[in-house]
Amino acid sequence: MYYWFGEHKIEGKEGNQAWVGVHCYSSQNLTDWKDEGIALPVSKDPESPIVEGCIIERPKVIFNAATQKFVMWFHLELKGQGYKAAKTGLAVADKVTGPFKFVKAVNPNAGKWPVNYPEKLKSKIYPENLKSWSEEWIQAVKEGMLLKRDFEKGQMARDMTHYVDDDGKAYHIHASEENLTLHIAELTDDYQDFSGKYIRVLPTGHNEAPSIFKHNGRYYMITSGCTGWAPNSARLLVADSVLGEWEYVKNPCVGEDADLTFHSQSTFVLPVQGKKDAFIFMADRWNPENAIDGRYVWLPVQFDENGLPFLQWLDKWDLRFFK
Ligand code: DGJ
């Protein structure tokens, strides 16, 4: 059974905030879906970080075999603060469809250095008045100026996804440092906390909307650039292990509308169960003017003669596409 979690949207611009919660659907064939209702409701309590009117985006759920719990993490922005808080929220359930119980909201990895952060930069201090986007500022951000700004209180975590590796280790991948640098952070064995081990990926690369999958022993990540709700060109990254080093490869989209990712933005790459080398690229077509009318693009991931993934528009396809 497949379970699909998403942001429950309502009509109009108000729908860009969470007024209902995280919705869940189930399906055995990825075509016919059953509505499983609200897995995590927003709260009526004004003191709760998930009070109605907050922003909940990109919820992901993983199952922890040791604790037998379903663990949901999601991008959380506190009510009335726009996108300032940049937190990740945790909710846990005994059943996949919920009800999930909200546990906490955090800025990850407070007081921890990324494992790929050069020793010599740890003590470097930057002038406070650097002009945003000046060459000096970009260089300082690349070197970790914002990482240091947030070192004590914990790092920013906006667009996020999970990846569970073959050895059962789970990773929380999020846009950090003002969306300029991705962080890939290992979760603890119960998946309910950050272990403190994490890496920075492509500092100042401006990657959002991460999604990870593994094919033929290599790890691939598809991300987007940062243009708010508007589509932009996707990026393909590759690595030999989840904790890097990650390398930019190319825009994985080819053909018509490839520059705008077919008017969509990555959200997840789903391995199709029971089929080899079968992955579905799942993407969102946001509609911020009428949030409930946001739509989805699902395309099969194809592989070229060098084994590199690519995406091409198809008007119509089904699971027979995967042999
Ligand atoms: C781009 C992100 O990918 C979306 O999830 C959302 O946070 C929008 N930005 C908000 O502008």
Short mmCIF file of C-alpha atoms and ligand atoms in Angstrom, two decimals:
data_model
loop_
_atom_site.label_atom_id
_atom_site.label_comp_id
_atom_site.label_asym_id
_atom_site.label_seq_id
_atom_site.Cartn_x
_atom_site.Cartn_y
_atom_site.Cartn_z
CA MET A 1 0.00 0.00 0.00
CA TYR A 2 1.29 3.46 -0.86
CA TYR A 3 0.53 6.39 1.46
CA TRP A 4 0.66 9.95 0.20
CA PHE A 5 0.92 12.85 2.65
CA GLY A 6 0.46 16.46 1.72
CA GLU A 7 -0.39 19.97 2.76
CA HIS A 8 -4.18 20.29 3.03
CA LYS A 9 -4.88 23.46 1.04
CA ILE A 10 -7.97 25.64 1.10
CA GLU A 11 -9.25 28.07 -1.53
CA GLY A 12 -7.64 31.42 -2.20
CA LYS A 13 -4.40 32.96 -0.96
CA GLU A 14 -5.25 31.91 2.61
CA GLY A 15 -4.61 28.37 1.47
CA ASN A 16 -0.88 29.07 1.57
CA GLN A 17 -1.17 28.74 5.35
CA ALA A 18 -2.19 25.63 7.27
CA TRP A 19 -5.83 25.85 8.40
CA VAL A 20 -6.56 22.12 8.48
CA GLY A 21 -3.37 20.06 8.68
CA VAL A 22 -1.56 17.25 6.89
CA HIS A 23 -3.79 15.10 4.69
CA CYS A 24 -3.22 11.43 3.90
CA TYR A 25 -4.36 9.24 0.98
CA SER A 26 -3.70 5.56 0.25
CA SER A 27 -3.47 3.52 -2.92
CA GLN A 28 -2.40 0.08 -4.07
CA ASN A 29 -1.77 1.03 -7.69
CA LEU A 30 -0.85 4.77 -7.54
CA THR A 31 -3.90 5.50 -9.70
CA ASP A 32 -6.93 4.96 -7.47
CA TRP A 33 -6.69 6.83 -4.17
CA LYS A 34 -8.65 6.52 -0.95
CA ASP A 35 -9.00 9.57 1.29
CA GLU A 36 -7.61 8.61 4.72
CA GLY A 37 -8.44 12.02 6.22
CA ILE A 38 -6.31 14.39 8.27
CA ALA A 39 -3.26 12.61 9.69
CA LEU A 40 -2.00 15.63 11.65
CA PRO A 41 -4.55 18.33 12.48
CA VAL A 42 -3.43 21.89 13.18
CA SER A 43 -4.07 23.07 16.74
CA LYS A 44 -6.63 25.57 18.09
CA ASP A 45 -4.24 26.44 20.94
CA PRO A 46 -2.59 29.84 20.21
CA GLU A 47 0.46 28.66 22.18
CA SER A 48 1.03 25.65 19.91
CA PRO A 49 3.71 25.99 17.21
CA ILE A 50 1.21 24.32 14.85
CA VAL A 51 -1.71 26.63 15.65
CA GLU A 52 -4.06 27.16 12.68
CA GLY A 53 -2.64 29.82 10.37
CA CYS A 54 0.94 28.63 10.70
CA ILE A 55 2.72 27.31 7.58
CA ILE A 56 3.23 23.57 7.19
CA GLU A 57 5.01 22.45 4.03
CA ARG A 58 6.43 19.27 2.52
CA PRO A 59 5.46 16.73 5.23
CA LYS A 60 7.29 13.38 4.96
CA VAL A 61 6.66 10.17 6.91
CA ILE A 62 9.08 7.31 7.62
CA PHE A 63 8.55 4.09 9.55
CA ASN A 64 10.98 3.15 12.29
CA ALA A 65 11.24 -0.63 12.61
CA ALA A 66 12.81 -0.59 16.10
CA THR A 67 10.16 1.62 17.73
CA GLN A 68 7.31 0.59 15.37
CA LYS A 69 6.42 4.30 15.11
CA PHE A 70 5.60 6.37 12.06
CA VAL A 71 7.69 9.53 12.18
CA MET A 72 6.63 12.69 10.37
CA TRP A 73 8.87 15.71 9.84
CA PHE A 74 7.72 18.86 8.03
CA HIS A 75 8.81 22.41 7.30
CA LEU A 76 7.16 24.65 9.88
CA GLU A 77 6.82 28.41 9.93
CA LEU A 78 5.31 30.01 13.02
CA LYS A 79 2.03 31.91 12.67
CA GLY A 80 2.37 35.54 11.65
CA GLN A 81 6.13 35.39 11.09
CA GLY A 82 6.23 34.74 7.34
CA TYR A 83 9.15 32.44 6.56
CA LYS A 84 11.39 33.75 9.37
CA ALA A 85 11.34 30.82 11.83
CA ALA A 86 12.59 28.20 9.32
CA LYS A 87 11.92 25.27 11.66
CA THR A 88 11.35 21.60 11.19
CA GLY A 89 8.43 20.00 13.04
CA LEU A 90 8.15 16.46 14.37
CA ALA A 91 4.99 14.41 14.88
CA VAL A 92 4.70 10.69 15.70
CA ALA A 93 1.99 8.06 15.27
CA ASP A 94 1.38 4.34 15.92
CA LYS A 95 -0.63 4.00 12.70
CA VAL A 96 0.49 5.24 9.31
CA THR A 97 -2.71 7.20 8.75
CA GLY A 98 -2.43 8.83 12.18
CA PRO A 99 -3.52 10.49 14.29
CA PHE A 100 -0.01 11.95 14.51
CA LYS A 101 0.86 13.68 17.75
CA PHE A 102 2.91 16.87 17.46
CA VAL A 103 6.13 16.52 19.47
CA LYS A 104 8.34 19.57 18.85
CA ALA A 105 9.66 22.12 16.40
CA VAL A 106 13.40 22.71 16.14
CA ASN A 107 16.19 24.46 14.34
CA PRO A 108 18.53 21.51 13.84
CA ASN A 109 22.07 20.88 15.00
CA ALA A 110 22.54 23.72 17.50
CA GLY A 111 26.17 23.92 18.58
CA LYS A 112 27.36 21.36 16.01
CA TRP A 113 29.76 21.88 13.13
CA PRO A 114 29.09 20.14 9.81
CA VAL A 115 31.45 17.18 9.37
CA ASN A 116 32.69 18.60 6.07
CA TYR A 117 33.45 22.05 7.54
CA PRO A 118 37.13 23.01 7.35
CA GLU A 119 38.79 23.35 10.78
CA LYS A 120 40.53 26.58 9.78
CA LEU A 121 37.23 28.39 9.06
CA LYS A 122 35.77 27.72 12.51
CA SER A 123 37.48 30.71 14.09
CA LYS A 124 37.20 33.09 11.14
CA ILE A 125 35.21 36.27 11.85
CA TYR A 126 33.42 38.33 9.18
CA PRO A 127 32.66 42.06 9.15
CA GLU A 128 29.04 42.73 10.18
CA ASN A 129 28.33 45.33 7.52
CA LEU A 130 28.97 43.32 4.35
CA LYS A 131 26.51 44.35 1.64
CA SER A 132 24.13 41.51 0.73
CA TRP A 133 25.03 39.95 -2.60
CA SER A 134 28.35 41.80 -2.84
CA GLU A 135 31.26 39.55 -3.82
CA GLU A 136 32.63 39.70 -0.27
CA TRP A 137 29.23 38.74 1.17
CA ILE A 138 28.81 35.77 -1.19
CA GLN A 139 32.31 34.56 -0.36
CA ALA A 140 31.62 34.92 3.38
CA VAL A 141 28.32 33.01 3.08
CA LYS A 142 30.10 30.32 1.08
CA GLU A 143 32.60 30.02 3.91
CA GLY A 144 29.82 29.68 6.48
CA MET A 145 29.02 33.18 7.78
CA LEU A 146 25.30 32.29 8.15
CA LEU A 147 26.12 28.85 9.54
CA LYS A 148 28.03 30.65 12.30
CA ARG A 149 25.25 33.22 12.83
CA ASP A 150 22.88 30.31 13.60
CA PHE A 151 25.42 28.06 15.32
CA GLU A 152 24.16 28.53 18.89
CA LYS A 153 20.40 28.60 18.25
CA GLY A 154 20.33 25.90 15.56
CA GLN A 155 20.28 25.98 11.79
CA MET A 156 17.48 27.12 9.47
CA ALA A 157 15.44 24.29 7.93
CA ARG A 158 12.98 25.16 5.15
CA ASP A 159 12.22 22.90 2.13
CA MET A 160 12.86 19.37 3.34
CA THR A 161 12.80 15.70 2.50
CA HIS A 162 13.87 12.41 4.10
CA TYR A 163 16.01 9.64 2.78
CA VAL A 164 16.34 6.23 4.47
CA ASP A 165 19.45 4.36 3.34
CA ASP A 166 19.81 0.58 2.93
CA ASP A 167 21.39 0.33 6.40
CA GLY A 168 18.29 1.89 8.01
CA LYS A 169 19.96 5.25 8.72
CA ALA A 170 17.62 8.14 8.01
CA TYR A 171 18.61 11.59 6.82
CA HIS A 172 16.79 14.92 6.98
CA ILE A 173 17.70 17.05 4.00
CA HIS A 174 16.76 20.73 4.19
CA ALA A 175 17.37 24.14 2.65
CA SER A 176 19.37 26.08 5.24
CA GLU A 177 21.42 29.28 5.57
CA GLU A 178 18.68 31.53 4.04
CA ASN A 179 18.00 28.88 1.36
CA LEU A 180 21.52 29.30 0.03
CA THR A 181 22.98 26.00 1.23
CA LEU A 182 21.46 22.55 1.65
CA HIS A 183 22.16 20.59 4.81
CA ILE A 184 22.00 16.79 4.92
CA ALA A 185 21.60 15.73 8.55
CA GLU A 186 21.61 12.24 10.02
CA LEU A 187 18.69 11.42 12.33
CA THR A 188 19.05 9.41 15.53
CA ASP A 189 18.23 5.68 15.46
CA ASP A 190 14.58 6.34 16.42
CA TYR A 191 14.36 9.03 13.68
CA GLN A 192 12.96 11.49 16.25
CA ASP A 193 15.99 13.73 16.63
CA PHE A 194 19.13 14.98 14.90
CA SER A 195 22.27 12.97 15.67
CA GLY A 196 24.48 16.06 15.25
CA LYS A 197 26.24 14.65 12.18
CA TYR A 198 25.55 16.72 9.06
CA ILE A 199 27.11 18.18 5.95
CA ARG A 200 26.76 21.37 3.94
CA VAL A 201 26.00 20.81 0.25
CA LEU A 202 26.98 23.26 -2.50
CA PRO A 203 27.29 26.38 -0.30
CA THR A 204 25.56 29.38 -1.96
CA GLY A 205 24.18 26.99 -4.61
CA HIS A 206 20.61 28.20 -3.82
CA ASN A 207 18.98 24.76 -3.93
CA GLU A 208 15.42 24.14 -2.72
CA ALA A 209 12.92 21.29 -3.01
CA PRO A 210 15.38 18.39 -2.49
CA SER A 211 14.46 14.79 -3.37
CA ILE A 212 16.88 11.85 -3.20
CA PHE A 213 17.02 8.38 -4.71
CA LYS A 214 19.62 5.65 -5.20
CA HIS A 215 20.34 3.87 -8.46
CA ASN A 216 23.15 1.43 -9.26
CA GLY A 217 25.01 2.28 -6.06
CA ARG A 218 24.98 6.05 -6.64
CA TYR A 219 22.87 8.67 -4.88
CA TYR A 220 21.01 11.22 -6.97
CA MET A 221 19.37 14.38 -5.77
CA ILE A 222 16.97 16.52 -7.78
CA THR A 223 16.47 20.06 -6.53
CA SER A 224 15.11 23.36 -7.83
CA GLY A 225 16.49 26.87 -7.77
CA CYS A 226 14.90 29.53 -5.53
CA THR A 227 12.19 31.60 -7.21
CA GLY A 228 9.36 31.51 -4.66
CA TRP A 229 6.29 29.78 -6.08
CA ALA A 230 7.37 30.23 -9.70
CA PRO A 231 8.99 27.30 -11.52
CA ASN A 232 12.66 27.32 -12.52
CA SER A 233 15.22 24.85 -13.89
CA ALA A 234 15.77 21.65 -11.91
CA ARG A 235 19.24 20.53 -10.91
CA LEU A 236 20.67 17.00 -10.75
CA LEU A 237 23.35 16.25 -8.15
CA VAL A 238 25.24 13.02 -7.63
CA ALA A 239 27.25 11.45 -4.77
CA ASP A 240 28.71 8.12 -3.73
CA SER A 241 27.22 8.33 -0.25
CA VAL A 242 24.40 10.34 1.34
CA LEU A 243 26.93 12.38 3.30
CA GLY A 244 28.64 13.43 0.10
CA GLU A 245 30.59 14.90 -1.51
CA TRP A 246 27.72 16.01 -3.77
CA GLU A 247 28.49 17.29 -7.23
CA TYR A 248 26.27 19.26 -9.59
CA VAL A 249 25.70 17.38 -12.86
CA LYS A 250 23.15 19.19 -15.03
CA ASN A 251 19.49 20.07 -15.50
CA PRO A 252 17.93 16.58 -15.65
CA CYS A 253 14.98 17.77 -17.78
CA VAL A 254 15.11 17.50 -21.56
CA GLY A 255 12.84 18.59 -24.42
CA GLU A 256 9.89 20.92 -24.34
CA ASP A 257 9.58 23.09 -21.20
CA ALA A 258 12.78 21.59 -19.77
CA ASP A 259 13.93 25.02 -18.53
CA LEU A 260 10.96 25.33 -16.18
CA THR A 261 10.85 21.67 -15.09
CA PHE A 262 7.58 21.32 -17.08
CA HIS A 263 6.15 24.15 -14.96
CA SER A 264 6.69 22.27 -11.72
CA GLN A 265 9.03 21.87 -8.75
CA SER A 266 10.45 18.63 -7.33
CA THR A 267 9.00 17.22 -4.15
CA PHE A 268 9.91 13.50 -4.03
CA VAL A 269 11.27 10.62 -6.08
CA LEU A 270 9.22 7.50 -5.41
CA PRO A 271 10.72 4.03 -5.94
CA VAL A 272 7.97 1.88 -7.49
CA GLN A 273 7.57 -1.27 -5.41
CA GLY A 274 8.18 -4.61 -7.09
CA LYS A 275 9.88 -3.12 -10.15
CA LYS A 276 13.58 -2.70 -10.72
CA ASP A 277 15.05 0.71 -11.59
CA ALA A 278 11.56 2.22 -11.51
CA PHE A 279 11.30 5.70 -10.01
CA ILE A 280 8.64 8.37 -10.29
CA PHE A 281 9.64 12.04 -10.22
CA MET A 282 6.89 13.80 -8.25
CA ALA A 283 6.56 17.56 -8.53
CA ASP A 284 4.24 20.38 -7.51
CA ARG A 285 2.59 22.96 -9.73
CA TRP A 286 1.96 25.68 -7.18
CA ASN A 287 -0.94 28.09 -7.53
CA PRO A 288 -0.41 30.68 -4.75
CA GLU A 289 -3.45 32.74 -5.87
CA ASN A 290 -5.73 29.76 -5.29
CA ALA A 291 -3.69 27.30 -3.27
CA ILE A 292 -6.20 24.44 -3.42
CA ASP A 293 -5.74 24.39 -7.20
CA GLY A 294 -2.06 23.46 -6.91
CA ARG A 295 -1.50 20.38 -9.10
CA TYR A 296 0.98 17.58 -9.54
CA VAL A 297 3.32 16.42 -12.25
CA TRP A 298 4.48 12.80 -12.09
CA LEU A 299 6.97 11.56 -14.66
CA PRO A 300 8.97 8.35 -14.88
CA VAL A 301 12.71 8.80 -14.27
CA GLN A 302 14.57 7.63 -17.38
CA PHE A 303 18.25 6.70 -17.63
CA ASP A 304 20.56 7.61 -20.51
CA GLU A 305 23.36 5.46 -22.01
CA ASN A 306 25.72 6.62 -19.23
CA GLY A 307 23.24 5.60 -16.56
CA LEU A 308 22.40 9.23 -15.71
CA PRO A 309 18.79 10.03 -14.86
CA PHE A 310 16.75 12.34 -17.05
CA LEU A 311 13.17 13.59 -17.20
CA GLN A 312 11.08 14.16 -20.29
CA TRP A 313 7.50 15.33 -20.63
CA LEU A 314 4.94 12.62 -21.45
CA ASP A 315 1.31 13.51 -22.10
CA LYS A 316 0.19 10.15 -20.85
CA TRP A 317 1.87 7.16 -19.23
CA ASP A 318 1.25 4.39 -16.71
CA LEU A 319 3.24 1.82 -14.74
CA ARG A 320 3.69 -0.38 -17.84
CA PHE A 321 6.32 2.21 -18.77
CA PHE A 322 8.61 0.37 -16.34
CA LYS A 323 9.28 -3.03 -17.93
C1 DGJ B 1 9.54 27.59 -2.60
C2 DGJ B 1 9.41 26.33 -1.82
O1 DGJ B 1 9.94 25.26 -2.56
C3 DGJ B 1 7.96 26.06 -1.48
O2 DGJ B 1 7.85 24.86 -0.73
C4 DGJ B 1 7.45 27.25 -0.71
O3 DGJ B 1 8.16 27.37 0.50
C5 DGJ B 1 7.63 28.51 -1.54
N1 DGJ B 1 9.02 28.69 -1.87
C6 DGJ B 1 7.14 29.73 -0.79
O4 DGJ B 1 7.40 30.88 -1.55
#
